[in-house]
Tab-separated table of C-alpha atoms in Angstrom:
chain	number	residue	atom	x	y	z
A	1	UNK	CA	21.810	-6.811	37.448
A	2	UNK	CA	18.182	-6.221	37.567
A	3	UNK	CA	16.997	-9.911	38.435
A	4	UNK	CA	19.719	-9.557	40.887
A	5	UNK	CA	18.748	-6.579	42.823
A	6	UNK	CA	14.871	-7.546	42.667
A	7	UNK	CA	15.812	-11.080	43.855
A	8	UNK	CA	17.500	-9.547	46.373
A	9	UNK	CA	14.633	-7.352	47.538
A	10	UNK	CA	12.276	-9.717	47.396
A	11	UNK	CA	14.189	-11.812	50.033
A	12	UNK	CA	14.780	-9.031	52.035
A	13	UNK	CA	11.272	-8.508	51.983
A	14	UNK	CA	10.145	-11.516	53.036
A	15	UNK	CA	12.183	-12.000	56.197
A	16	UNK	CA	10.832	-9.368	58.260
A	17	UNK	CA	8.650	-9.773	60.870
A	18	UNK	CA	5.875	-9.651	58.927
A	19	UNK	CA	6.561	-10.271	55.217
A	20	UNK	CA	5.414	-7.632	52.498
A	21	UNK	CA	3.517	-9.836	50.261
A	22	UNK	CA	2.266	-6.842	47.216
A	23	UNK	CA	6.097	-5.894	46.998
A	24	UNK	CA	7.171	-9.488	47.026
A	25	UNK	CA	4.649	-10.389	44.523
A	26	UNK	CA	5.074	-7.192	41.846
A	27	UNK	CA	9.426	-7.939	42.530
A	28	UNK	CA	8.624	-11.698	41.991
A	29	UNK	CA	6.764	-10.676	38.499
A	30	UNK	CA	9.396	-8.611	37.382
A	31	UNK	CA	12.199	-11.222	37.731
A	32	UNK	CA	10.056	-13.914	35.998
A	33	UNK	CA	9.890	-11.221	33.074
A	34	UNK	CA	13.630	-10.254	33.167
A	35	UNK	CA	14.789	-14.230	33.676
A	36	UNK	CA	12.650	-15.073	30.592
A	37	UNK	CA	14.224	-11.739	28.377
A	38	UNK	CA	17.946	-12.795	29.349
A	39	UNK	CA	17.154	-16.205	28.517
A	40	UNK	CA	15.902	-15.239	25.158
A	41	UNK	CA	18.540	-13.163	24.338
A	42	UNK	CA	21.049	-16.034	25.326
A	43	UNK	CA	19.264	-17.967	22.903
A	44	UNK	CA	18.734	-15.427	20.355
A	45	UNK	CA	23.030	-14.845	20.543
A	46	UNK	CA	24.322	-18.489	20.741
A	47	UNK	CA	21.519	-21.268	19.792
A	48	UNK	CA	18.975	-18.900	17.249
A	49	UNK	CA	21.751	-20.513	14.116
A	50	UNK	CA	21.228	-24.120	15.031
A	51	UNK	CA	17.733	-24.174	14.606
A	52	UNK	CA	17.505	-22.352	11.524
A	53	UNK	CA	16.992	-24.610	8.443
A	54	UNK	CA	19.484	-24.894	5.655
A	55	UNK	CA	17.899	-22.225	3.531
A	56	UNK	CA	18.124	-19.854	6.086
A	57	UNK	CA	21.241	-20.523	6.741
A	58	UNK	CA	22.548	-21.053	3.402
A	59	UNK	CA	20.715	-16.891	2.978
A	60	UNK	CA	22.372	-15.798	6.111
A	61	UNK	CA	25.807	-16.616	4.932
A	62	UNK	CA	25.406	-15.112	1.398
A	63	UNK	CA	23.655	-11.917	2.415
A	64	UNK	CA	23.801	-11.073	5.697
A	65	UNK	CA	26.198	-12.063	7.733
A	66	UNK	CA	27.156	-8.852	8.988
A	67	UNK	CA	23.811	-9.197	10.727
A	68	UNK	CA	23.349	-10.453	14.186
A	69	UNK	CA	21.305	-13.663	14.227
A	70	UNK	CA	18.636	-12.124	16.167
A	71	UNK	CA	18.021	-9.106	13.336
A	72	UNK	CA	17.853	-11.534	11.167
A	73	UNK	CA	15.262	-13.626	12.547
A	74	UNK	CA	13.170	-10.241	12.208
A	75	UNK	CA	13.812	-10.345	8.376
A	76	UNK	CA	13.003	-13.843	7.995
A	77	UNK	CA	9.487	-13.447	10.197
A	78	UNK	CA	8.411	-10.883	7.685
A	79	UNK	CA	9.329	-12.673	4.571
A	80	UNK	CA	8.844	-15.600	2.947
A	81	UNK	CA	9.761	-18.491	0.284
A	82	UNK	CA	8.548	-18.712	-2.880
A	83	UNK	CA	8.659	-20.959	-5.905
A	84	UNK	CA	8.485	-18.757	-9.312
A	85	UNK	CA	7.602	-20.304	-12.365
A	86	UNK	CA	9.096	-19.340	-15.867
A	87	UNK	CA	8.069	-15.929	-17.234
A	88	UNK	CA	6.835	-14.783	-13.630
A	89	UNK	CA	7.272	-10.954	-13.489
A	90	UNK	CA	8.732	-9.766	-10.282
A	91	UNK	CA	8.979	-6.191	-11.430
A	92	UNK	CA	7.267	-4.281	-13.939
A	93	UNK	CA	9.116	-0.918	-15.150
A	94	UNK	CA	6.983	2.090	-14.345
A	95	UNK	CA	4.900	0.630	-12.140
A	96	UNK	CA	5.200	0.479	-8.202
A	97	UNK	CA	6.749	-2.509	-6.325
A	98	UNK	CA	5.236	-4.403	-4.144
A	99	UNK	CA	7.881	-7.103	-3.529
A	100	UNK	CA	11.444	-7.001	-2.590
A	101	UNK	CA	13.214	-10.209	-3.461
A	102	UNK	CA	16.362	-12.587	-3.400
A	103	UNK	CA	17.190	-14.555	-6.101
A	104	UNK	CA	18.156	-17.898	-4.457
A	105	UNK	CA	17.605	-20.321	-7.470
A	106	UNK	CA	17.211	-19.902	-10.775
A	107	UNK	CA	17.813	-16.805	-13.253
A	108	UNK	CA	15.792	-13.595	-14.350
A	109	UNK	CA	16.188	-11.246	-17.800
A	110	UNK	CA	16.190	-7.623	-17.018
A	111	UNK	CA	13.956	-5.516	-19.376
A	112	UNK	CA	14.272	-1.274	-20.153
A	113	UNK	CA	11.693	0.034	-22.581
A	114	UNK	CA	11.038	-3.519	-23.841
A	115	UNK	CA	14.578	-4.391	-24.505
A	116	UNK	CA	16.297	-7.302	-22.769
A	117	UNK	CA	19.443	-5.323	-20.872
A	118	UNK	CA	20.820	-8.334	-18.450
A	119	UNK	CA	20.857	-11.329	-17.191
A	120	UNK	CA	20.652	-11.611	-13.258
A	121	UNK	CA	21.434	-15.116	-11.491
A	122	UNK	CA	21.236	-16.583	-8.501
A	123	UNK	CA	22.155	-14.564	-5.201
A	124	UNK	CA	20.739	-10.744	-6.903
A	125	UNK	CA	18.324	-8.783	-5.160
A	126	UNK	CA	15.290	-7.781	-7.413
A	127	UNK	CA	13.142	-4.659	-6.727
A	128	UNK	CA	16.062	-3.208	-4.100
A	129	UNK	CA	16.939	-0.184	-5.640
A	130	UNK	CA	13.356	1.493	-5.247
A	131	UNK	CA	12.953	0.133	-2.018
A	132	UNK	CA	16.860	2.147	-1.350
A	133	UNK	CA	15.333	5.200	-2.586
A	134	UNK	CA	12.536	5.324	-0.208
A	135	UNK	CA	14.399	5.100	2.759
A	136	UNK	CA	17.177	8.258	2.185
A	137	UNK	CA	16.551	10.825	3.929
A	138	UNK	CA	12.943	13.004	2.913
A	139	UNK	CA	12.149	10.391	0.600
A	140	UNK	CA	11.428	7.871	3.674
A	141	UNK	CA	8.509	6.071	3.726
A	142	UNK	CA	6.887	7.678	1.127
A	143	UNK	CA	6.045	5.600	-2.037
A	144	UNK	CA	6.432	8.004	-4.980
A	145	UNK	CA	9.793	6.980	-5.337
A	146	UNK	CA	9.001	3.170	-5.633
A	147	UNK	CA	8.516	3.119	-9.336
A	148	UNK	CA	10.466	-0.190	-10.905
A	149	UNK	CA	13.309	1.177	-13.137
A	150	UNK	CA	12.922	-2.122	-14.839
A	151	UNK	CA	10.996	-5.082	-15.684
A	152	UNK	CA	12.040	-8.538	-13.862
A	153	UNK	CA	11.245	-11.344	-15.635
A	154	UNK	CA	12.019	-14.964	-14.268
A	155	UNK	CA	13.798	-17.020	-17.499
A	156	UNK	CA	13.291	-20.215	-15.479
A	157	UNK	CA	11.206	-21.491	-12.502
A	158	UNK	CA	13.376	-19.963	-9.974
A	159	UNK	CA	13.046	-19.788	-5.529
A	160	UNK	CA	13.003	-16.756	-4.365
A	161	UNK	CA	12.866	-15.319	-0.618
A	162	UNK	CA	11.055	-12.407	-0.776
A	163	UNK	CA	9.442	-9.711	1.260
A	164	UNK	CA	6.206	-6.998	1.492
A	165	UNK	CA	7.993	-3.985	0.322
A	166	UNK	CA	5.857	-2.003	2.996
A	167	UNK	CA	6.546	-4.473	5.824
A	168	UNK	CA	9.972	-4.080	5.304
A	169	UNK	CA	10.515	-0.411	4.275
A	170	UNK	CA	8.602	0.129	8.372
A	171	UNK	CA	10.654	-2.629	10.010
A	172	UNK	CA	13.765	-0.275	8.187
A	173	UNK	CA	11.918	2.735	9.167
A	174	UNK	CA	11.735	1.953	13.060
A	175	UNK	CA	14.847	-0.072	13.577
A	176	UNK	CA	18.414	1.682	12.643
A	177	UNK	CA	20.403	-1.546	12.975
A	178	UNK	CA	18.666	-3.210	10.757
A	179	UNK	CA	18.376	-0.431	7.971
A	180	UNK	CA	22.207	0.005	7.697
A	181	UNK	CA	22.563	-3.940	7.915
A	182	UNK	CA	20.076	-4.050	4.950
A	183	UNK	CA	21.568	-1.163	3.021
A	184	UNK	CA	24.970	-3.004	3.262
A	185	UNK	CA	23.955	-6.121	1.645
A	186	UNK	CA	21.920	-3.845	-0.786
A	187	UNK	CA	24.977	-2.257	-1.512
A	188	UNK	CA	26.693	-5.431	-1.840
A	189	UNK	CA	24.385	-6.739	-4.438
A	190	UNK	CA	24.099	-3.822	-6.441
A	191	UNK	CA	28.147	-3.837	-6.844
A	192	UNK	CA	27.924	-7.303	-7.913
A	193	UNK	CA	25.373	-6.914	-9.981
A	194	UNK	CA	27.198	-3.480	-12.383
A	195	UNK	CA	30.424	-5.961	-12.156
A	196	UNK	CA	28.550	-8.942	-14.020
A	197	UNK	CA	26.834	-6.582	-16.151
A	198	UNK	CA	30.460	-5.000	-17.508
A	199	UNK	CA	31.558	-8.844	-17.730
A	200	UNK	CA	28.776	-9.706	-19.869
A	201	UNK	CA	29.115	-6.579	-21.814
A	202	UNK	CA	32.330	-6.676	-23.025
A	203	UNK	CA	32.235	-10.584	-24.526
């Protein structure tokens, strides 16, 4: 509607008698800009998928599908892949995270007060839960809530996708979508994760 109307005006303006060229220029501006938003946002909605790789994809359809393509381009840009070798400690209990990740290969042993509690596998989130704490309600964006509950340890080399924990708690903090997408495949994980923890528990 915008390019429309400017496109319009800047026709109008140039067949009078004598054309306003400042108006026509500033209107001409403005519809470049608008023209080049709408076109990214057509690609962004419909083409975005087909040039992701087949990680991305492969994390898109296990995690966050719920999530337009274009939010989670903005995930992706602040994270990034990792290869962890074994024994690599993603969290250590009591002390702060500074990582959020996703489990995409591989398996990790979960450790309270030195005592192995669980064994987490391939699709888990890892350092989540403090990261969940942060962002409800007074707690948001400040880190004294961000202790580990646990320690993380990788059992073998493992890939991971993981992100700043302070990138991503301020991309949360300043865009709503995203939070509530996030929260819901938190959410998701965290169910999964008590369900194979009662499995494992009662053999």
């Amino acid at each position: 509607l915008a390019v429309g109307g400017l496109s319009f005006a800047v026709v109008f303006q140039y067949f009078r008698a004598a054309p306003l060229w400042l108006p026509i220029r500033w209107n001409a501006s403005f519809v470049v800009i608008n023209a080049v938003w709408v076109a990214k946002l057509y690609y962004d909605a419909n083409f975005a998928e087909l040039y992701a790789t087949e990680d991305e994809r492969a994390l898109y359809a296990r995690h966050f599908a719920h999530m337009s393509m274009t939010d989670f381009r903005k995930i992706l840009q602040l994270g990034r892949w990792r290869d962890m070798e074994r024994g690599y400690q993603m969290t250590v209990e009591g002390e702060q995270n500074k990582n959020v990740f996703v489990l995409v290969e591989g398996s990790a042993e979960v450790y309270v007060h030195g005592k192995a509690v669980n064994t987490i596998e391939a699709g888990s989130f890892v350092g989540e839960m403090s990261l969940m704490r942060s962002i409800v309600g007074s707690n948001f964006k400040r880190p004294k809530n961000q202790m580990a509950s646990a320690t993380v340890v990788c059992r073998e080399k493992s890939r991971v996708f993981c992100w700043e924990d302070a990138q991503l708690r301020k991309l949360l903090y300043e865009n709503a979508d995203i939070r509530a997408s996030m929260q819901a495949a938190f959410g998701v994980g965290l169910a999964e994760k008590l369900f194979n923890h009662r499995v494992m528990s009662s053999k």
